[in-house]
C-alpha cells in the first residue's frame, strides 16, 4: 500500500507523472531504460476540497477521478469528543517507543484542558504536542507544561463556547499563571518568557485575575 499525504499540495506540473504511474502501473527510475511494473493500493489524504481545486484549475480533473474511487470524510478532531484523549495515548505510546523513555503521565487538569481544546491544527497538532512534551516534560505533565494557546479559547468560525467551558479554561490559565509566578519567584520577565508571552500580555492577564499587585 502506498500512502500519499496532502495530495492537494502536489504541484500541477508534477501531477501528470503520478497519473501516468497510476494508469501504466509502472515506474521508470532515472538512468534506467525500462519501466518497472508496480502493483500497489493507493491511499491519499488531503484537507482541501479537491473538487473546488479542480474547478479552480489547481488540480487535474483526470487525476481527481483516477484517485477518487472511494472517498471518506474524516471529521476534524474538534468534532470527535474524547477521540483526542485516545489519540493522545496512541501518540504517547509511539513517542515512548521511539525515544526509549517511559510513557508520559498527565494530570486530570491537563486531560480536561486537552479535551476542551479546539485543535485548529487537527491531529498533527496533537501529535506534535506529544512529541514536544516527550522532549521537554519531566515527571507528570502539568498545565504549566502546555503551550499557552491550549489554555485559552481559540477563535473559530462557530458559536462561542458555553460559559462552563470558558470557566474551565480561565481556571486552567489562572493555575498556570500562579505556578509560573511561584516557579520564577515573582520575576515577571522570567514568567513571561516561561509562558511564551510578552510582558504587556502578562500584565493584562495578572490584572484580569487581580493578582498582579501580589508579585513584583
XYZ file of C-alpha atoms in Angstrom:
216
model
C 0.000 0.000 0.000
C 1.273 3.480 -0.925
C 0.069 6.426 1.164
C 0.378 9.980 -0.163
C -0.329 12.637 2.443
C -1.777 16.025 1.397
C -2.245 15.135 -2.260
C -3.801 18.563 -2.771
C -0.371 20.158 -2.271
C 1.132 18.288 -5.260
C 2.268 20.899 -7.836
C 0.235 20.977 -11.019
C 3.268 20.237 -13.206
C 4.079 17.098 -11.194
C 0.557 15.660 -11.248
C 0.864 14.163 -14.802
C 3.750 11.973 -13.625
C 1.636 10.478 -10.843
C -1.271 9.999 -13.228
C 0.979 8.141 -15.659
C 2.216 5.796 -12.936
C -1.351 5.021 -11.889
C -2.504 4.394 -15.441
C 0.530 2.422 -16.661
C 1.170 0.658 -13.323
C 4.865 1.143 -13.944
C 7.688 3.480 -12.883
C 10.946 4.284 -14.613
C 13.916 5.268 -12.499
C 16.258 7.998 -13.622
C 19.009 6.473 -15.749
C 17.127 3.252 -16.489
C 15.930 2.324 -19.962
C 12.965 0.190 -18.887
C 9.985 0.840 -16.712
C 9.436 -1.384 -13.687
C 5.949 -2.758 -13.092
C 4.327 -1.783 -9.779
C 1.186 -3.097 -8.150
C 0.141 -1.023 -5.156
C -3.033 0.065 -3.450
C -3.026 3.854 -3.270
C -4.401 5.814 -0.316
C -4.292 9.606 -0.434
C -5.320 12.253 2.089
C -5.963 15.964 1.912
C -7.502 18.774 3.914
C -8.519 20.608 0.735
C -11.723 20.420 -1.285
C -10.252 18.727 -4.341
C -13.385 19.308 -6.423
C -13.031 23.044 -5.797
C -9.324 22.769 -6.635
C -10.247 21.126 -9.954
C -12.740 23.901 -10.759
C -10.059 26.483 -9.906
C -7.569 24.805 -12.238
C -5.154 23.837 -9.460
C -5.744 20.077 -9.650
C -6.059 17.892 -12.731
C -9.551 16.620 -13.393
C -8.333 13.286 -14.775
C -6.169 12.690 -11.705
C -9.060 13.648 -9.443
C -11.286 10.949 -10.945
C -8.408 8.460 -11.035
C -7.789 8.643 -7.286
C -11.402 9.200 -6.203
C -12.757 5.651 -6.429
C -13.689 5.609 -2.720
C -13.773 8.846 -0.729
C -14.094 9.005 3.057
C -14.579 12.179 5.081
C -12.876 12.146 8.474
C -14.345 14.822 10.786
C -11.869 17.256 12.358
C -10.639 16.413 15.822
C -12.743 19.154 17.455
C -15.885 17.283 16.355
C -14.829 13.931 17.793
C -15.113 14.431 21.539
C -12.929 12.068 23.539
C -11.093 10.853 20.425
C -8.427 13.415 21.325
C -7.603 11.505 24.510
C -7.480 8.148 22.703
C -5.127 9.621 20.100
C -3.136 11.165 22.936
C -2.466 7.717 24.353
C -1.606 6.336 20.920
C 0.917 9.089 20.125
C 2.256 8.792 23.665
C 2.977 5.094 23.108
C 4.591 5.745 19.706
C 6.796 8.545 21.050
C 7.783 6.401 24.030
C 8.857 3.544 21.786
C 10.888 5.838 19.546
C 12.586 7.736 22.353
C 13.110 4.787 24.681
C 11.562 6.799 27.538
C 8.630 5.862 29.735
C 5.187 6.931 28.640
C 4.111 10.344 29.838
C 1.565 10.697 32.613
C -0.985 13.514 32.509
C -2.693 15.204 35.432
C -6.529 15.346 35.376
C -6.339 19.121 34.801
C -4.233 18.583 31.690
C -6.644 15.981 30.328
C -9.544 18.391 30.876
C -7.663 21.149 29.038
C -6.843 18.862 26.094
C -10.427 17.628 25.943
C -11.746 21.216 25.826
C -9.210 22.486 23.284
C -10.467 23.017 19.712
C -7.338 21.713 17.906
C -7.184 24.106 14.942
C -4.168 22.137 13.686
C -6.159 18.897 13.926
C -4.407 15.565 14.568
C -0.970 16.845 13.509
C -1.096 19.471 16.243
C -1.829 16.802 18.848
C 0.962 14.570 17.543
C 3.468 17.437 17.606
C 2.402 18.359 21.139
C 3.061 14.834 22.415
C 6.479 14.724 20.734
C 7.322 18.129 22.232
C 6.287 17.019 25.710
C 8.422 13.881 25.436
C 11.427 16.156 24.933
C 10.649 18.881 27.460
C 8.480 17.453 30.238
C 9.894 15.811 33.335
C 7.533 13.882 35.563
C 3.756 14.036 35.159
C 2.640 16.613 32.580
C 1.076 19.624 34.317
C -0.801 22.616 32.976
C 2.347 24.698 33.097
C 3.946 22.296 30.589
C 1.274 23.034 27.941
C 1.612 25.772 25.293
C -0.316 28.951 26.187
C -2.674 28.550 23.204
C -4.148 25.405 24.704
C -5.023 27.246 27.912
C -7.122 29.948 26.283
C -10.103 29.920 23.897
C -9.190 29.664 20.204
C -11.088 31.795 17.684
C -13.049 29.520 15.340
C -15.909 30.368 12.975
C -18.682 28.984 15.144
C -20.815 29.823 18.141
C -18.907 30.968 21.253
C -18.167 28.301 23.880
C -20.585 27.744 26.706
C -19.885 29.684 29.928
C -18.868 26.486 31.695
C -16.171 25.823 29.093
C -14.851 29.380 29.413
C -14.763 28.999 33.191
C -12.720 25.791 32.941
C -10.239 27.436 30.581
C -9.897 30.516 32.788
C -9.376 28.298 35.822
C -6.640 26.440 33.941
C -4.970 29.699 32.898
C -5.102 31.031 36.462
C -3.418 27.878 37.765
C -0.765 28.185 35.062
C -0.067 31.811 35.966
C 0.212 31.058 39.674
C 2.517 28.093 39.063
C 4.758 30.185 36.798
C 4.898 33.030 39.325
C 5.814 30.600 42.065
C 8.430 28.811 39.961
C 10.070 32.110 38.952
C 9.678 33.642 42.427
C 7.589 36.509 41.086
C 10.122 37.665 38.468
C 7.751 38.886 35.767
C 10.339 38.909 32.996
C 11.127 35.234 33.549
C 7.429 34.416 33.988
C 6.630 35.979 30.598
C 9.489 34.040 28.991
C 8.358 30.815 30.645
C 4.805 31.252 29.318
C 5.931 32.416 25.880
C 4.074 35.751 26.084
C 5.072 39.421 26.192
C 5.241 41.395 29.438
C 2.253 43.608 28.441
C 0.197 40.470 27.816
C 1.308 39.090 31.169
C 0.293 42.343 32.893
C -3.170 42.175 31.316
C -3.639 38.613 32.489
C -2.483 39.435 36.014
C -4.838 42.434 36.104
C -7.657 40.240 34.844
C -7.161 37.802 37.723
C -6.358 40.585 40.226
C -3.055 39.000 41.254
C -0.523 41.452 39.796
C -0.077 43.515 42.947
C 0.838 40.391 44.940
C 4.100 39.975 42.993
C 6.961 42.238 41.964
